[in-house]
Amino acid sequence: MRRTKIAGTGFYVPERVVTNHDLAKLMDTSDEWIRQRSGIVERRFASEDQTPADLAYEAAVRALADAGREIGEIDCILLATLSPQHEFPGTSFFLHEKLDAPEIPCMDLRAQCSGFLYALATANSFIRAGQFGRVLVVGCEVHSMGIELATRGRDVAVLFGDGAGAAVVEANDDANDPADILEIRLHAEGRHARKLWIEAPGCSLRPYRITHEMIDDGRIYPKMDGKFVFKHAVTRMPEVLLETLSAASKKLEDVDLFLFHQANLRINEYVAGQMGIAPEKCLNNIERYGNTSAAAIPILLAEARAAGRAGPGSLVAMTAFGSGFTWACALARL
Ligand code: COA
């Protein structure tokens, strides 16, 4: 079986820092409430003139440089997002334009907070099947344009931030290089789709996919059953992590670094505690960036590599849970 590897990573977050205190000026919330429930202290919001593709571009350029590659050496672009640049075409096409890519295929993948791992699995399979040699995988979100920055939307609004992360994934034909994406497991449970979603605009809606009433009623903003999501996240993440390790014939102790989706620090602390994973084997950055959905894991991975926390040869387990519901885990030898 052809092996694959993560050859380079990069991330970008906008410069504008928005603290919990800043949000408290816009809605009835407090720094104490947000920190206590989620661990978040601040997040980044895109500037007035920054598009999702702008963020994706910065992350992609950094990942390409880290891999020592040019865009001309990429065979396909996969972009995961839930906050697209436009209804269609996908954000990947605007990234394609910005990168001045040759006529290679690109596509968007919609699997919310598990989106990067779903895209990584797709890239991995494309490469193993021999269809492509090298794929650029990007997770990118501009949540600040989609959340309701008012008391009505506070339960969701305080949790999310903007950012992008990217990875260059390629075939590893060097027998002396142990780097490999060992296993990726993906799951979904569509019956809980409405537990965390944005309803409108939507082509199932009548008489129009968007109306003034829908806007006034806030149906264009994310709605979440927070406790329900929490319960499922702390169950599904350990489940899929153990499933993935077992499929790769690895044990928890073999893993050098655990990267969990950054939705809520309390979720990650709970999961690590239940599984007996030492805190020093986990990396979190939610206190600085909030939940950046599809961008969270690639940002974390890029930061881990840049900080020397995930060097060549180390075994990294990336685990996510999100809207859909979706959950996934990837085990990679760097
Ligand atoms: N500031 C202040 N108060 C807020 C608030 C905010 N930003 N958001 C909600 N509240 C209020 C609610 O109105 C409610 O008030 P009430 O009890 O008077 O009705 C109360 O706080 C709810 O508090 P609590 O029950 O303690 O909330 P919680 O423990 O369920 O925590 C979350 C809320 C959202 C932090 C938590 O449910 C969570 O993290 N869920 C998972 C979210 C997630 O992971 N989402 C993304 C998945 S990818």
Coordinates of C-alpha atoms and ligand atoms in Angstrom, one line a residue:
M1 CA 0.0 0.0 0.0
R2 CA 1.3 3.4 -1.0
R3 CA 2.1 5.5 2.1
T4 CA 1.3 9.2 2.6
K5 CA 2.7 12.0 4.7
I6 CA 2.0 15.5 6.0
A7 CA 4.9 17.3 4.3
G8 CA 4.1 20.8 5.5
T9 CA 1.7 22.8 7.6
G10 CA 0.8 26.5 8.0
F11 CA -1.8 28.6 9.6
Y12 CA -3.1 32.2 9.7
V13 CA -5.3 34.1 12.1
P14 CA -6.4 37.7 11.5
E15 CA -4.6 40.4 13.5
R16 CA -7.8 41.7 15.2
V17 CA -8.0 40.4 18.7
V18 CA -11.5 40.3 20.3
T19 CA -11.4 39.7 24.0
N20 CA -14.3 38.5 26.2
H21 CA -14.5 42.0 27.6
D22 CA -15.0 43.3 24.0
L23 CA -17.9 40.9 23.6
A24 CA -19.4 42.0 26.9
K25 CA -19.8 45.5 25.4
L26 CA -22.0 44.0 22.6
M27 CA -24.1 41.5 24.6
D28 CA -25.1 40.5 28.1
T29 CA -22.1 38.2 29.0
S30 CA -18.9 38.3 31.0
D31 CA -15.3 37.3 30.8
E32 CA -15.9 35.1 33.9
W33 CA -18.9 33.2 32.3
I34 CA -17.0 32.6 29.0
R35 CA -13.7 31.5 30.7
Q36 CA -15.4 29.3 33.2
R37 CA -17.6 27.4 30.7
S38 CA -15.2 27.3 27.7
G39 CA -11.7 28.3 28.7
I40 CA -11.8 31.0 25.9
V41 CA -10.1 34.3 26.7
E42 CA -9.9 35.9 23.3
R43 CA -10.4 35.1 19.6
R44 CA -9.5 36.7 16.2
F45 CA -12.0 38.3 13.9
A46 CA -11.3 39.0 10.2
S47 CA -10.9 42.7 9.2
E48 CA -13.5 44.5 7.0
D49 CA -11.6 43.7 3.8
Q50 CA -10.6 40.1 4.6
T51 CA -12.5 37.2 2.8
P52 CA -12.4 33.5 3.8
A53 CA -10.2 32.9 0.8
D54 CA -7.7 35.5 2.0
L55 CA -7.3 33.6 5.3
A56 CA -7.1 30.3 3.4
Y57 CA -4.5 31.8 1.1
E58 CA -2.2 32.9 3.9
A59 CA -2.4 29.5 5.5
A60 CA -1.9 27.7 2.2
V61 CA 1.2 29.8 1.3
R62 CA 2.8 29.0 4.6
A63 CA 2.0 25.3 4.3
L64 CA 3.5 25.2 0.8
A65 CA 6.7 27.0 2.0
D66 CA 7.0 24.6 4.9
A67 CA 6.8 21.7 2.5
G68 CA 9.2 23.4 0.1
R69 CA 6.7 23.2 -2.7
E70 CA 5.2 25.6 -5.2
I71 CA 1.5 25.7 -6.2
G72 CA 2.5 24.2 -9.5
E73 CA 3.5 21.0 -7.7
I74 CA 0.0 20.5 -6.2
D75 CA -2.5 18.1 -7.9
C76 CA -5.7 19.0 -6.1
I77 CA -7.0 21.5 -3.5
L78 CA -9.5 20.4 -0.8
L79 CA -11.1 23.1 1.4
A80 CA -13.2 22.4 4.5
T81 CA -15.5 25.2 5.8
L82 CA -18.9 25.9 7.2
S83 CA -18.6 29.7 6.6
P84 CA -18.2 29.9 2.8
Q85 CA -17.2 32.9 0.8
H86 CA -20.4 32.7 -1.3
E87 CA -23.3 30.2 -1.7
F88 CA -21.5 28.9 -4.8
P89 CA -19.0 28.2 -6.1
G90 CA -17.1 26.9 -3.1
T91 CA -14.4 28.9 -1.3
S92 CA -11.8 26.6 -2.8
F93 CA -12.4 28.2 -6.1
F94 CA -11.6 31.6 -4.7
L95 CA -8.5 30.2 -3.1
H96 CA -7.6 28.6 -6.4
E97 CA -7.8 32.0 -8.0
K98 CA -5.7 33.7 -5.3
L99 CA -3.0 31.0 -5.5
D100 CA -3.0 31.4 -9.3
A101 CA -3.2 27.6 -9.4
P102 CA -2.9 25.7 -12.7
E103 CA -6.0 23.9 -14.0
I104 CA -6.1 21.4 -11.1
P105 CA -9.3 20.4 -9.4
C106 CA -10.5 21.9 -6.2
M107 CA -13.6 21.3 -4.0
D108 CA -15.2 22.3 -0.8
L109 CA -16.0 19.7 1.9
R110 CA -18.8 20.3 4.4
A111 CA -18.3 18.4 7.5
Q112 CA -18.1 21.3 10.0
C113 CA -15.7 20.9 12.9
S114 CA -14.6 17.5 11.6
G115 CA -14.1 19.0 8.1
F116 CA -10.3 19.1 8.1
L117 CA -10.1 15.4 9.1
Y118 CA -12.7 14.5 6.5
A119 CA -10.7 16.4 3.9
L120 CA -7.4 14.8 5.1
A121 CA -9.0 11.4 4.7
T122 CA -10.1 12.3 1.2
A123 CA -6.6 13.5 0.3
N124 CA -5.1 10.4 1.8
S125 CA -7.4 8.1 -0.2
F126 CA -6.8 10.0 -3.5
I127 CA -3.0 9.7 -3.0
R128 CA -3.1 6.0 -1.9
A129 CA -5.3 5.2 -4.9
G130 CA -2.7 6.8 -7.2
Q131 CA -5.1 9.5 -8.5
F132 CA -3.0 12.4 -7.1
G133 CA 0.6 12.7 -5.8
R134 CA 0.2 15.8 -3.7
V135 CA -2.9 17.5 -2.3
L136 CA -3.3 20.9 -0.5
V137 CA -5.8 20.5 2.4
V138 CA -7.2 23.6 4.0
G139 CA -9.6 24.3 6.8
C140 CA -10.9 27.9 6.9
E141 CA -13.6 29.8 8.8
V142 CA -14.8 33.4 9.0
H143 CA -17.3 32.8 11.8
S144 CA -17.4 36.5 12.8
M145 CA -19.7 37.2 9.8
G146 CA -22.1 34.4 10.7
I147 CA -22.7 34.7 14.5
E148 CA -25.2 37.0 16.2
L149 CA -23.2 39.4 18.2
A150 CA -26.1 40.3 20.5
T151 CA -27.6 38.8 23.7
R152 CA -30.0 36.6 21.7
G153 CA -27.1 34.8 20.1
R154 CA -24.7 34.9 23.0
D155 CA -24.6 31.1 23.8
V156 CA -23.0 30.5 20.4
A157 CA -21.4 33.8 19.6
V158 CA -18.9 33.8 22.5
L159 CA -17.4 30.4 21.4
F160 CA -16.3 31.1 17.8
G161 CA -13.4 32.8 16.1
D162 CA -11.8 33.2 12.6
G163 CA -8.7 31.4 11.2
A164 CA -7.3 29.1 8.7
G165 CA -4.9 26.1 8.7
A166 CA -3.4 24.1 5.9
A167 CA -1.4 21.0 5.2
V168 CA 0.4 19.6 2.1
V169 CA -0.2 15.9 1.9
E170 CA 1.8 13.8 -0.4
A171 CA 2.9 10.3 -1.3
N172 CA 5.8 9.0 0.7
D173 CA 7.8 6.6 -1.5
D174 CA 11.0 6.9 0.7
A175 CA 11.4 3.6 2.5
N176 CA 13.7 5.3 5.0
D177 CA 11.2 7.9 6.0
P178 CA 8.7 6.5 8.6
A179 CA 6.2 9.4 8.0
D180 CA 2.8 8.0 7.3
I181 CA -0.9 8.7 7.8
L182 CA -1.6 5.5 9.5
E183 CA -5.3 5.5 9.9
I184 CA -8.3 7.8 9.7
R185 CA -11.8 7.0 10.9
L186 CA -14.8 9.1 10.1
H187 CA -18.4 9.0 11.5
A188 CA -21.7 10.9 11.2
E189 CA -25.1 10.8 12.8
G190 CA -27.5 13.0 10.7
R191 CA -30.4 12.6 13.0
H192 CA -28.8 15.2 15.2
A193 CA -28.2 17.7 12.4
R194 CA -30.6 20.2 13.9
K195 CA -28.9 20.2 17.3
L196 CA -26.2 22.6 15.9
W197 CA -27.0 24.3 12.7
I198 CA -27.9 27.4 10.6
E199 CA -31.3 26.9 9.1
A200 CA -31.5 29.7 6.6
P201 CA -30.9 30.5 3.8
G202 CA -31.9 27.0 2.6
C203 CA -33.5 25.5 -0.5
S204 CA -35.9 23.5 1.7
L205 CA -37.5 26.7 2.9
R206 CA -40.7 28.1 1.4
P207 CA -41.8 30.3 -0.2
Y208 CA -38.2 31.6 -0.6
R209 CA -34.9 30.3 0.6
I210 CA -34.5 33.6 2.5
T211 CA -37.0 36.1 3.6
H212 CA -37.0 39.3 5.8
E213 CA -38.9 37.3 8.5
M214 CA -36.2 34.6 8.6
I215 CA -33.6 37.4 9.1
D216 CA -35.7 39.1 11.8
D217 CA -36.3 35.8 13.6
G218 CA -32.6 35.1 13.7
R219 CA -32.9 31.9 11.6
I220 CA -29.8 33.0 9.7
Y221 CA -27.7 32.5 12.9
P222 CA -26.3 29.3 14.4
K223 CA -28.5 27.5 16.9
M224 CA -27.1 25.0 19.3
D225 CA -28.3 22.7 22.1
G226 CA -25.1 23.2 24.0
K227 CA -25.6 20.5 26.7
F228 CA -26.6 17.9 24.1
V229 CA -23.5 18.7 22.0
F230 CA -21.3 18.6 25.0
K231 CA -22.5 15.1 26.0
H232 CA -22.0 13.7 22.5
A233 CA -18.6 15.3 22.1
V234 CA -17.2 13.7 25.3
T235 CA -18.6 10.3 24.3
R236 CA -17.7 10.3 20.6
M237 CA -14.2 11.6 20.8
P238 CA -12.8 8.9 23.1
E239 CA -14.7 6.3 21.1
V240 CA -13.2 7.2 17.7
L241 CA -9.8 7.8 19.2
L242 CA -9.7 4.2 20.6
E243 CA -11.2 2.8 17.4
T244 CA -8.5 4.5 15.3
L245 CA -5.7 3.4 17.6
S246 CA -7.0 -0.2 17.6
A247 CA -7.2 -0.2 13.7
A248 CA -3.6 1.0 13.6
S249 CA -2.5 -1.6 16.3
K250 CA -1.3 1.2 18.5
K251 CA -2.0 2.0 22.2
L252 CA -2.8 5.3 23.9
E253 CA 0.8 5.2 25.4
D254 CA 2.3 5.1 21.9
V255 CA 0.9 8.6 21.0
D256 CA 3.3 11.5 21.5
L257 CA 0.7 14.3 21.1
F258 CA -3.0 14.5 21.2
L259 CA -4.7 17.3 19.3
F260 CA -8.4 17.5 20.1
H261 CA -10.8 19.8 18.3
Q262 CA -10.9 23.2 20.0
A263 CA -14.6 23.6 20.8
N264 CA -14.4 23.9 24.6
L265 CA -11.4 23.4 26.9
R266 CA -13.8 21.7 29.4
I267 CA -14.7 19.1 26.8
N268 CA -11.0 18.4 26.1
E269 CA -10.0 18.3 29.8
Y270 CA -12.9 15.9 30.5
V271 CA -12.0 13.6 27.6
A272 CA -8.3 13.5 28.6
G273 CA -9.1 13.0 32.2
Q274 CA -11.5 10.1 31.5
M275 CA -8.9 8.4 29.2
G276 CA -6.0 8.9 31.6
I277 CA -4.1 11.1 29.1
A278 CA -1.5 13.3 30.8
P279 CA -2.2 17.0 30.2
E280 CA 1.3 17.6 28.9
K281 CA 0.5 15.2 26.0
C282 CA -2.4 17.5 24.9
L283 CA -2.1 20.8 23.2
N284 CA -4.8 23.4 23.3
N285 CA -5.0 27.0 21.9
I286 CA -8.7 27.7 22.3
E287 CA -7.9 30.3 25.0
R288 CA -6.4 32.4 22.2
Y289 CA -8.5 31.6 19.1
G290 CA -11.9 30.2 20.3
N291 CA -13.5 27.5 18.2
T292 CA -12.3 27.9 14.6
S293 CA -14.2 24.8 13.4
A294 CA -12.6 23.2 10.3
A295 CA -9.5 25.4 10.9
A296 CA -8.9 24.3 14.5
I297 CA -7.0 21.1 14.0
P298 CA -4.7 22.3 11.2
I299 CA -3.9 25.5 13.2
L300 CA -3.1 23.4 16.2
L301 CA -1.0 21.0 14.1
A302 CA 0.9 23.8 12.5
E303 CA 1.5 25.5 15.9
A304 CA 2.7 22.1 17.4
R305 CA 5.2 21.6 14.6
A306 CA 6.4 25.2 14.7
A307 CA 6.9 24.9 18.5
G308 CA 8.8 21.6 18.2
R309 CA 6.0 19.8 20.0
A310 CA 5.5 17.4 17.1
G311 CA 8.8 16.7 15.5
P312 CA 9.7 14.2 12.7
G313 CA 8.9 10.7 13.8
S314 CA 6.4 11.6 16.4
L315 CA 3.0 10.0 16.5
V316 CA 0.1 12.5 16.5
A317 CA -3.6 11.7 17.2
M318 CA -6.0 14.3 15.9
T319 CA -9.6 13.9 17.1
A320 CA -12.7 16.1 16.2
F321 CA -16.4 16.3 16.9
G322 CA -18.9 18.8 15.4
S323 CA -22.2 19.7 13.8
G324 CA -23.8 17.0 11.6
F325 CA -23.1 15.3 14.0
T326 CA -19.7 14.4 12.7
W327 CA -16.7 12.9 14.5
A328 CA -13.4 11.7 13.3
C329 CA -9.8 10.7 14.2
A330 CA -6.6 10.7 12.2
L331 CA -3.4 9.0 13.4
A332 CA -0.2 10.3 11.7
R333 CA 3.5 9.6 12.0
L334 CA 5.1 12.9 11.2
Ligands
COA1 N1 -23.0 34.7 28.7 C1 -23.7 34.7 29.8 N2 -24.7 33.8 30.0 C2 -25.0 32.9 29.0 C3 -24.3 32.9 27.8 C4 -23.2 33.9 27.7 N3 -22.5 33.9 26.6 N4 -24.8 32.0 27.0 C5 -25.8 31.4 27.7 N5 -25.9 32.0 28.9 C6 -26.9 31.6 29.9 C7 -28.1 31.0 29.4 O1 -29.0 31.9 29.0 C8 -28.6 30.1 30.5 O2 -29.2 31.0 31.4 P1 -30.5 30.4 32.2 O3 -30.0 29.3 33.1 O4 -30.9 31.6 33.0 O5 -31.5 30.0 31.2 C9 -27.3 29.7 31.2 O6 -26.3 30.7 30.8 C10 -26.8 28.4 30.7 O7 -25.7 28.1 31.5 P2 -25.2 26.6 31.7 O8 -26.3 25.7 31.8 O9 -24.2 26.6 32.8 O10 -24.5 26.4 30.3 P3 -23.7 25.2 29.9 O11 -23.0 24.6 31.1 O12 -24.5 24.2 29.1 O13 -22.6 25.8 29.0 C11 -21.8 25.8 26.8 C12 -22.9 26.3 27.8 C13 -22.3 26.3 25.4 C14 -20.5 26.5 27.1 C15 -21.7 24.3 26.8 O14 -23.0 23.7 26.7 C16 -20.9 23.8 25.7 O15 -19.7 24.0 25.6 N6 -21.5 22.9 24.8 C17 -20.8 22.4 23.7 C18 -20.6 23.4 22.7 C19 -19.7 23.0 21.5 O16 -18.8 22.2 21.7 N7 -20.1 23.4 20.3 C20 -19.3 23.3 19.2 C21 -19.2 21.8 18.8 S1 -18.2 21.7 17.4

